[in-house]
Amino acid sequence: MMSIKHVLLALLLLIPATAARAVCHDTVVMVHGNTGSPSDFVNTYNLLRQNGWSDAQIVRPSWGNPYCAACNDHNGTEETPVKNAISNAIAGSCSGKIDVIAHSMGVTLAMREIDKLGVASKVDTFIGIAGAVHGLWSCGVYPYNVLTATCGSYGLSIGSPLLESFAGHRYGTHMYSFKSWIDEINCYGGVCTVDGVHTSSIPGEDASFDYPYGHYQLLWYTAADQMALIQ
């Protein structure tokens, strides 16, 4: 029969393993928008840190030219930081899975990299916030009046080859979109829809959530809802 001393010792030995399991979260990859920065996710980052995510479990790549919105697209140098962040996050995740939270053009850039890497099965939850998944009317209709890289064949013009390549694809086991009908970027000229669908909606998504916020407020003010979806 084990003594009380031995029982207590056995319990103490179990504590580190139990604690390790308790703090295992999917690594979260946060992808900012065009000319944005990792700090755009400060509210989400702080909330996750307060709720048990370690710094190593939150990855925030910086991509694109921060001074020229019209110069950035979804091809080449813009891809590399996001591709590497997703690959490294999967490799380092204690659960073997990641969650992706992306904002604005970061939504479509993250979708492209998940697709190209073939890792949708490794993404538990994909949250697209204020993305232009169906394109931007301010970018024109491909291939007409497409004047910048951001609106070109690897950009966000309506019907661009890039956006057409997303059809029928998945970007995670669970997919959600956060959208606004007063988004000053995505609702150019007061029109938020493309072919009757809000441009921020993700085909095949589990749910889409509407908020009364502007383009950036949609990211900043929804941190609690973002965390709730990845828990």
PDB file of C-alpha atoms in Angstrom:
ATOM      1  CA  MET A   1       0.000   0.000   0.000  1.00  0.00           C
ATOM      2  CA  MET A   2       1.313   3.450  -0.938  1.00  0.00           C
ATOM      3  CA  SER A   3       1.997   5.888   1.887  1.00  0.00           C
ATOM      4  CA  ILE A   4       0.524   9.398   1.923  1.00  0.00           C
ATOM      5  CA  LYS A   5       4.013  10.656   1.110  1.00  0.00           C
ATOM      6  CA  HIS A   6       4.196   8.523  -2.023  1.00  0.00           C
ATOM      7  CA  VAL A   7       0.684   9.554  -3.098  1.00  0.00           C
ATOM      8  CA  LEU A   8       1.543  13.240  -2.733  1.00  0.00           C
ATOM      9  CA  LEU A   9       4.775  12.745  -4.665  1.00  0.00           C
ATOM     10  CA  ALA A  10       2.907  11.031  -7.487  1.00  0.00           C
ATOM     11  CA  LEU A  11       0.412  13.890  -7.639  1.00  0.00           C
ATOM     12  CA  LEU A  12       3.207  16.457  -7.731  1.00  0.00           C
ATOM     13  CA  LEU A  13       4.843  14.647 -10.614  1.00  0.00           C
ATOM     14  CA  LEU A  14       1.572  14.862 -12.561  1.00  0.00           C
ATOM     15  CA  ILE A  15       1.220  18.626 -12.166  1.00  0.00           C
ATOM     16  CA  PRO A  16       3.759  19.696 -14.842  1.00  0.00           C
ATOM     17  CA  ALA A  17       2.180  17.416 -17.465  1.00  0.00           C
ATOM     18  CA  THR A  18      -1.317  18.624 -16.595  1.00  0.00           C
ATOM     19  CA  ALA A  19      -0.209  22.256 -16.692  1.00  0.00           C
ATOM     20  CA  ALA A  20       1.455  21.745 -20.080  1.00  0.00           C
ATOM     21  CA  ARG A  21      -1.739  20.323 -21.516  1.00  0.00           C
ATOM     22  CA  ALA A  22      -3.769  23.171 -20.041  1.00  0.00           C
ATOM     23  CA  VAL A  23      -1.800  25.856 -21.908  1.00  0.00           C
ATOM     24  CA  CYS A  24      -1.689  24.135 -25.278  1.00  0.00           C
ATOM     25  CA  HIS A  25      -3.520  26.357 -27.755  1.00  0.00           C
ATOM     26  CA  ASP A  26      -3.486  26.291 -31.528  1.00  0.00           C
ATOM     27  CA  THR A  27      -0.878  28.777 -32.692  1.00  0.00           C
ATOM     28  CA  VAL A  28      -2.663  31.863 -34.033  1.00  0.00           C
ATOM     29  CA  VAL A  29      -1.458  33.586 -37.201  1.00  0.00           C
ATOM     30  CA  MET A  30      -2.645  37.197 -37.594  1.00  0.00           C
ATOM     31  CA  VAL A  31      -2.317  38.721 -41.060  1.00  0.00           C
ATOM     32  CA  HIS A  32      -2.697  42.499 -41.364  1.00  0.00           C
ATOM     33  CA  GLY A  33      -4.084  44.370 -44.355  1.00  0.00           C
ATOM     34  CA  ASN A  34      -2.582  46.484 -47.130  1.00  0.00           C
ATOM     35  CA  THR A  35      -0.057  49.004 -45.676  1.00  0.00           C
ATOM     36  CA  GLY A  36      -1.036  47.805 -42.217  1.00  0.00           C
ATOM     37  CA  SER A  37       1.227  46.388 -39.518  1.00  0.00           C
ATOM     38  CA  PRO A  38       1.232  43.615 -36.907  1.00  0.00           C
ATOM     39  CA  SER A  39       0.265  46.224 -34.311  1.00  0.00           C
ATOM     40  CA  ASP A  40      -3.167  46.473 -35.953  1.00  0.00           C
ATOM     41  CA  PHE A  41      -3.969  43.338 -33.941  1.00  0.00           C
ATOM     42  CA  VAL A  42      -2.957  44.846 -30.602  1.00  0.00           C
ATOM     43  CA  ASN A  43      -6.392  44.366 -29.006  1.00  0.00           C
ATOM     44  CA  THR A  44      -6.631  40.736 -30.094  1.00  0.00           C
ATOM     45  CA  TYR A  45      -3.025  40.049 -29.123  1.00  0.00           C
ATOM     46  CA  ASN A  46      -3.447  41.516 -25.649  1.00  0.00           C
ATOM     47  CA  LEU A  47      -6.686  39.625 -25.049  1.00  0.00           C
ATOM     48  CA  LEU A  48      -5.160  36.297 -26.061  1.00  0.00           C
ATOM     49  CA  ARG A  49      -2.134  36.883 -23.844  1.00  0.00           C
ATOM     50  CA  GLN A  50      -4.459  37.635 -20.931  1.00  0.00           C
ATOM     51  CA  ASN A  51      -6.279  34.361 -21.552  1.00  0.00           C
ATOM     52  CA  GLY A  52      -3.439  31.893 -21.653  1.00  0.00           C
ATOM     53  CA  TRP A  53      -1.833  32.156 -25.096  1.00  0.00           C
ATOM     54  CA  SER A  54       1.924  32.503 -24.873  1.00  0.00           C
ATOM     55  CA  ASP A  55       3.798  34.979 -27.039  1.00  0.00           C
ATOM     56  CA  ALA A  56       5.182  32.058 -29.041  1.00  0.00           C
ATOM     57  CA  GLN A  57       1.625  30.925 -29.823  1.00  0.00           C
ATOM     58  CA  ILE A  58       0.831  34.206 -31.597  1.00  0.00           C
ATOM     59  CA  VAL A  59       2.487  34.910 -34.951  1.00  0.00           C
ATOM     60  CA  ARG A  60       2.078  38.292 -36.654  1.00  0.00           C
ATOM     61  CA  PRO A  61       3.970  38.532 -39.961  1.00  0.00           C
ATOM     62  CA  SER A  62       4.688  41.902 -41.538  1.00  0.00           C
ATOM     63  CA  TRP A  63       4.228  42.001 -45.304  1.00  0.00           C
ATOM     64  CA  GLY A  64       4.136  44.432 -48.207  1.00  0.00           C
ATOM     65  CA  ASN A  65       5.242  47.995 -48.857  1.00  0.00           C
ATOM     66  CA  PRO A  66       3.886  50.030 -45.916  1.00  0.00           C
ATOM     67  CA  TYR A  67       4.037  53.287 -47.895  1.00  0.00           C
ATOM     68  CA  CYS A  68       2.431  52.354 -51.212  1.00  0.00           C
ATOM     69  CA  ALA A  69      -0.974  50.678 -51.090  1.00  0.00           C
ATOM     70  CA  ALA A  70      -1.233  50.578 -54.891  1.00  0.00           C
ATOM     71  CA  CYS A  71       2.081  48.685 -55.133  1.00  0.00           C
ATOM     72  CA  ASN A  72       1.021  45.623 -53.128  1.00  0.00           C
ATOM     73  CA  ASP A  73      -0.675  42.556 -54.590  1.00  0.00           C
ATOM     74  CA  HIS A  74      -0.880  38.843 -53.753  1.00  0.00           C
ATOM     75  CA  ASN A  75       2.159  37.678 -55.700  1.00  0.00           C
ATOM     76  CA  GLY A  76       5.884  37.542 -55.017  1.00  0.00           C
ATOM     77  CA  THR A  77       7.486  39.377 -52.113  1.00  0.00           C
ATOM     78  CA  GLU A  78       4.145  40.032 -50.403  1.00  0.00           C
ATOM     79  CA  GLU A  79       3.578  36.294 -50.152  1.00  0.00           C
ATOM     80  CA  THR A  80       6.838  35.218 -48.543  1.00  0.00           C
ATOM     81  CA  PRO A  81       6.363  36.510 -44.958  1.00  0.00           C
ATOM     82  CA  VAL A  82       2.821  35.129 -44.769  1.00  0.00           C
ATOM     83  CA  LYS A  83       3.763  31.796 -46.316  1.00  0.00           C
ATOM     84  CA  ASN A  84       6.675  31.397 -43.888  1.00  0.00           C
ATOM     85  CA  ALA A  85       4.547  32.423 -40.905  1.00  0.00           C
ATOM     86  CA  ILE A  86       1.882  29.834 -41.709  1.00  0.00           C
ATOM     87  CA  SER A  87       4.421  27.060 -42.323  1.00  0.00           C
ATOM     88  CA  ASN A  88       6.396  27.827 -39.170  1.00  0.00           C
ATOM     89  CA  ALA A  89       3.255  28.166 -37.055  1.00  0.00           C
ATOM     90  CA  ILE A  90       2.053  24.726 -38.121  1.00  0.00           C
ATOM     91  CA  ALA A  91       5.469  23.193 -37.446  1.00  0.00           C
ATOM     92  CA  GLY A  92       5.639  24.749 -33.987  1.00  0.00           C
ATOM     93  CA  SER A  93       2.035  24.316 -32.868  1.00  0.00           C
ATOM     94  CA  CYS A  94       1.617  22.090 -29.825  1.00  0.00           C
ATOM     95  CA  SER A  95      -1.731  20.906 -31.212  1.00  0.00           C
ATOM     96  CA  GLY A  96      -0.532  20.431 -34.775  1.00  0.00           C
ATOM     97  CA  LYS A  97      -3.182  22.941 -35.894  1.00  0.00           C
ATOM     98  CA  ILE A  98      -3.317  26.705 -36.285  1.00  0.00           C
ATOM     99  CA  ASP A  99      -5.983  29.394 -36.339  1.00  0.00           C
ATOM    100  CA  VAL A 100      -5.767  32.254 -38.822  1.00  0.00           C
ATOM    101  CA  ILE A 101      -7.240  35.700 -38.208  1.00  0.00           C
ATOM    102  CA  ALA A 102      -6.812  38.099 -41.103  1.00  0.00           C
ATOM    103  CA  HIS A 103      -7.930  41.640 -41.876  1.00  0.00           C
ATOM    104  CA  SER A 104      -8.678  43.426 -45.148  1.00  0.00           C
ATOM    105  CA  MET A 105      -6.257  42.412 -47.938  1.00  0.00           C
ATOM    106  CA  GLY A 106      -4.622  40.086 -45.432  1.00  0.00           C
ATOM    107  CA  VAL A 107      -7.720  37.890 -45.745  1.00  0.00           C
ATOM    108  CA  THR A 108      -7.195  37.140 -49.416  1.00  0.00           C
ATOM    109  CA  LEU A 109      -3.420  36.936 -48.993  1.00  0.00           C
ATOM    110  CA  ALA A 110      -3.817  34.358 -46.217  1.00  0.00           C
ATOM    111  CA  MET A 111      -6.308  32.430 -48.357  1.00  0.00           C
ATOM    112  CA  ARG A 112      -3.840  32.331 -51.235  1.00  0.00           C
ATOM    113  CA  GLU A 113      -0.984  31.065 -49.078  1.00  0.00           C
ATOM    114  CA  ILE A 114      -3.088  28.408 -47.340  1.00  0.00           C
ATOM    115  CA  ASP A 115      -4.239  27.281 -50.771  1.00  0.00           C
ATOM    116  CA  LYS A 116      -0.753  27.218 -52.304  1.00  0.00           C
ATOM    117  CA  LEU A 117       0.735  25.398 -49.312  1.00  0.00           C
ATOM    118  CA  GLY A 118      -2.132  22.897 -49.295  1.00  0.00           C
ATOM    119  CA  VAL A 119      -2.568  23.213 -45.531  1.00  0.00           C
ATOM    120  CA  ALA A 120      -6.295  23.925 -45.146  1.00  0.00           C
ATOM    121  CA  SER A 121      -6.624  20.714 -43.109  1.00  0.00           C
ATOM    122  CA  LYS A 122      -4.110  22.143 -40.623  1.00  0.00           C
ATOM    123  CA  VAL A 123      -6.179  25.301 -40.077  1.00  0.00           C
ATOM    124  CA  ASP A 124      -8.826  24.742 -37.430  1.00  0.00           C
ATOM    125  CA  THR A 125     -10.466  28.177 -37.673  1.00  0.00           C
ATOM    126  CA  PHE A 126     -10.136  30.846 -40.358  1.00  0.00           C
ATOM    127  CA  ILE A 127     -11.562  34.289 -39.567  1.00  0.00           C
ATOM    128  CA  GLY A 128     -11.709  36.842 -42.374  1.00  0.00           C
ATOM    129  CA  ILE A 129     -12.338  40.386 -41.132  1.00  0.00           C
ATOM    130  CA  ALA A 130     -13.355  43.040 -43.687  1.00  0.00           C
ATOM    131  CA  GLY A 131     -11.842  41.092 -46.551  1.00  0.00           C
ATOM    132  CA  ALA A 132     -12.617  41.761 -50.204  1.00  0.00           C
ATOM    133  CA  VAL A 133     -13.075  38.094 -51.063  1.00  0.00           C
ATOM    134  CA  HIS A 134     -15.297  38.945 -54.027  1.00  0.00           C
ATOM    135  CA  GLY A 135     -13.360  42.037 -55.047  1.00  0.00           C
ATOM    136  CA  LEU A 136     -13.556  45.810 -54.761  1.00  0.00           C
ATOM    137  CA  TRP A 137     -15.675  47.998 -57.027  1.00  0.00           C
ATOM    138  CA  SER A 138     -13.052  50.710 -56.535  1.00  0.00           C
ATOM    139  CA  CYS A 139     -10.638  48.373 -58.362  1.00  0.00           C
ATOM    140  CA  GLY A 140     -12.836  48.032 -61.439  1.00  0.00           C
ATOM    141  CA  VAL A 141     -13.883  44.874 -63.238  1.00  0.00           C
ATOM    142  CA  TYR A 142     -11.056  42.746 -64.589  1.00  0.00           C
ATOM    143  CA  PRO A 143      -9.459  43.380 -67.054  1.00  0.00           C
ATOM    144  CA  TYR A 144     -10.942  46.852 -67.589  1.00  0.00           C
ATOM    145  CA  ASN A 145      -9.686  49.986 -65.823  1.00  0.00           C
ATOM    146  CA  VAL A 146      -7.270  47.956 -63.712  1.00  0.00           C
ATOM    147  CA  LEU A 147      -4.613  50.577 -63.103  1.00  0.00           C
ATOM    148  CA  THR A 148      -2.569  49.335 -60.139  1.00  0.00           C
ATOM    149  CA  ALA A 149      -0.962  46.131 -58.898  1.00  0.00           C
ATOM    150  CA  THR A 150      -3.481  45.975 -56.058  1.00  0.00           C
ATOM    151  CA  CYS A 151      -6.260  45.821 -58.639  1.00  0.00           C
ATOM    152  CA  GLY A 152      -4.519  43.658 -61.250  1.00  0.00           C
ATOM    153  CA  SER A 153      -4.604  39.972 -62.100  1.00  0.00           C
ATOM    154  CA  TYR A 154      -3.134  39.173 -58.661  1.00  0.00           C
ATOM    155  CA  GLY A 155      -5.284  41.822 -57.032  1.00  0.00           C
ATOM    156  CA  LEU A 156      -8.791  42.734 -56.001  1.00  0.00           C
ATOM    157  CA  SER A 157     -10.563  43.818 -59.163  1.00  0.00           C
ATOM    158  CA  ILE A 158     -13.950  42.166 -59.599  1.00  0.00           C
ATOM    159  CA  GLY A 159     -13.452  38.836 -61.369  1.00  0.00           C
ATOM    160  CA  SER A 160      -9.648  38.883 -61.226  1.00  0.00           C
ATOM    161  CA  PRO A 161      -7.901  35.562 -61.907  1.00  0.00           C
ATOM    162  CA  LEU A 162      -6.724  35.581 -58.285  1.00  0.00           C
ATOM    163  CA  LEU A 163     -10.221  35.826 -56.845  1.00  0.00           C
ATOM    164  CA  GLU A 164     -11.632  33.364 -59.359  1.00  0.00           C
ATOM    165  CA  SER A 165      -9.024  30.825 -58.209  1.00  0.00           C
ATOM    166  CA  PHE A 166     -10.599  30.784 -54.741  1.00  0.00           C
ATOM    167  CA  ALA A 167     -13.877  29.285 -55.965  1.00  0.00           C
ATOM    168  CA  GLY A 168     -14.835  26.062 -54.197  1.00  0.00           C
ATOM    169  CA  HIS A 169     -11.755  25.994 -51.966  1.00  0.00           C
ATOM    170  CA  ARG A 170     -11.613  25.812 -48.185  1.00  0.00           C
ATOM    171  CA  TYR A 171      -9.228  27.608 -45.854  1.00  0.00           C
ATOM    172  CA  GLY A 172      -9.909  25.835 -42.583  1.00  0.00           C
ATOM    173  CA  THR A 173     -12.178  23.330 -40.869  1.00  0.00           C
ATOM    174  CA  HIS A 174     -14.262  26.294 -39.692  1.00  0.00           C
ATOM    175  CA  MET A 175     -14.545  29.552 -41.636  1.00  0.00           C
ATOM    176  CA  TYR A 176     -16.113  32.819 -40.484  1.00  0.00           C
ATOM    177  CA  SER A 177     -16.360  36.327 -41.856  1.00  0.00           C
ATOM    178  CA  PHE A 178     -16.807  39.620 -40.025  1.00  0.00           C
ATOM    179  CA  LYS A 179     -18.383  42.285 -42.205  1.00  0.00           C
ATOM    180  CA  SER A 180     -19.961  45.710 -42.108  1.00  0.00           C
ATOM    181  CA  TRP A 181     -22.484  47.426 -44.344  1.00  0.00           C
ATOM    182  CA  ILE A 182     -20.836  50.782 -43.656  1.00  0.00           C
ATOM    183  CA  ASP A 183     -17.280  49.660 -44.430  1.00  0.00           C
ATOM    184  CA  GLU A 184     -15.726  52.686 -46.135  1.00  0.00           C
ATOM    185  CA  ILE A 185     -13.275  50.536 -48.129  1.00  0.00           C
ATOM    186  CA  ASN A 186     -15.360  47.522 -49.128  1.00  0.00           C
ATOM    187  CA  CYS A 187     -18.601  49.435 -49.679  1.00  0.00           C
ATOM    188  CA  TYR A 188     -17.211  51.881 -52.237  1.00  0.00           C
ATOM    189  CA  GLY A 189     -19.982  54.135 -53.538  1.00  0.00           C
ATOM    190  CA  GLY A 190     -22.342  52.611 -50.990  1.00  0.00           C
ATOM    191  CA  VAL A 191     -22.305  49.182 -52.654  1.00  0.00           C
ATOM    192  CA  CYS A 192     -21.028  46.301 -50.509  1.00  0.00           C
ATOM    193  CA  THR A 193     -22.163  43.401 -52.689  1.00  0.00           C
ATOM    194  CA  VAL A 194     -20.794  41.587 -55.711  1.00  0.00           C
ATOM    195  CA  ASP A 195     -23.311  39.410 -57.531  1.00  0.00           C
ATOM    196  CA  GLY A 196     -25.674  39.835 -54.588  1.00  0.00           C
ATOM    197  CA  VAL A 197     -23.171  38.709 -51.940  1.00  0.00           C
ATOM    198  CA  HIS A 198     -21.325  40.937 -49.486  1.00  0.00           C
ATOM    199  CA  THR A 199     -17.740  41.054 -50.690  1.00  0.00           C
ATOM    200  CA  SER A 200     -16.429  40.068 -47.247  1.00  0.00           C
ATOM    201  CA  SER A 201     -18.417  36.815 -47.151  1.00  0.00           C
ATOM    202  CA  ILE A 202     -16.380  33.646 -47.616  1.00  0.00           C
ATOM    203  CA  PRO A 203     -17.967  30.948 -49.787  1.00  0.00           C
ATOM    204  CA  GLY A 204     -18.716  27.864 -47.682  1.00  0.00           C
ATOM    205  CA  GLU A 205     -18.323  29.737 -44.390  1.00  0.00           C
ATOM    206  CA  ASP A 206     -19.877  28.440 -41.185  1.00  0.00           C
ATOM    207  CA  ALA A 207     -21.268  31.869 -40.323  1.00  0.00           C
ATOM    208  CA  SER A 208     -20.955  35.557 -41.148  1.00  0.00           C
ATOM    209  CA  PHE A 209     -21.257  38.278 -38.512  1.00  0.00           C
ATOM    210  CA  ASP A 210     -22.419  41.846 -39.140  1.00  0.00           C
ATOM    211  CA  TYR A 211     -21.146  44.829 -37.140  1.00  0.00           C
ATOM    212  CA  PRO A 212     -21.901  48.566 -37.263  1.00  0.00           C
ATOM    213  CA  TYR A 213     -18.226  49.478 -37.615  1.00  0.00           C
ATOM    214  CA  GLY A 214     -15.877  50.971 -40.156  1.00  0.00           C
ATOM    215  CA  HIS A 215     -13.118  49.058 -41.929  1.00  0.00           C
ATOM    216  CA  TYR A 216     -10.523  49.223 -39.145  1.00  0.00           C
ATOM    217  CA  GLN A 217     -12.933  49.333 -36.216  1.00  0.00           C
ATOM    218  CA  LEU A 218     -14.206  45.966 -37.461  1.00  0.00           C
ATOM    219  CA  LEU A 219     -10.829  44.546 -36.445  1.00  0.00           C
ATOM    220  CA  TRP A 220     -10.160  46.598 -33.324  1.00  0.00           C
ATOM    221  CA  TYR A 221     -13.555  46.280 -31.637  1.00  0.00           C
ATOM    222  CA  THR A 222     -14.202  42.564 -32.166  1.00  0.00           C
ATOM    223  CA  ALA A 223     -11.284  41.009 -30.302  1.00  0.00           C
ATOM    224  CA  ALA A 224     -13.535  39.194 -27.823  1.00  0.00           C
ATOM    225  CA  ASP A 225     -15.587  37.647 -30.634  1.00  0.00           C
ATOM    226  CA  GLN A 226     -12.429  36.604 -32.453  1.00  0.00           C
ATOM    227  CA  MET A 227     -11.136  34.848 -29.344  1.00  0.00           C
ATOM    228  CA  ALA A 228     -14.479  33.151 -28.726  1.00  0.00           C
ATOM    229  CA  LEU A 229     -14.358  31.548 -32.171  1.00  0.00           C
ATOM    230  CA  ILE A 230     -10.900  30.046 -31.740  1.00  0.00           C
ATOM    231  CA  GLN A 231     -11.317  28.685 -28.200  1.00  0.00           C
TER     232      GLN A 231
END
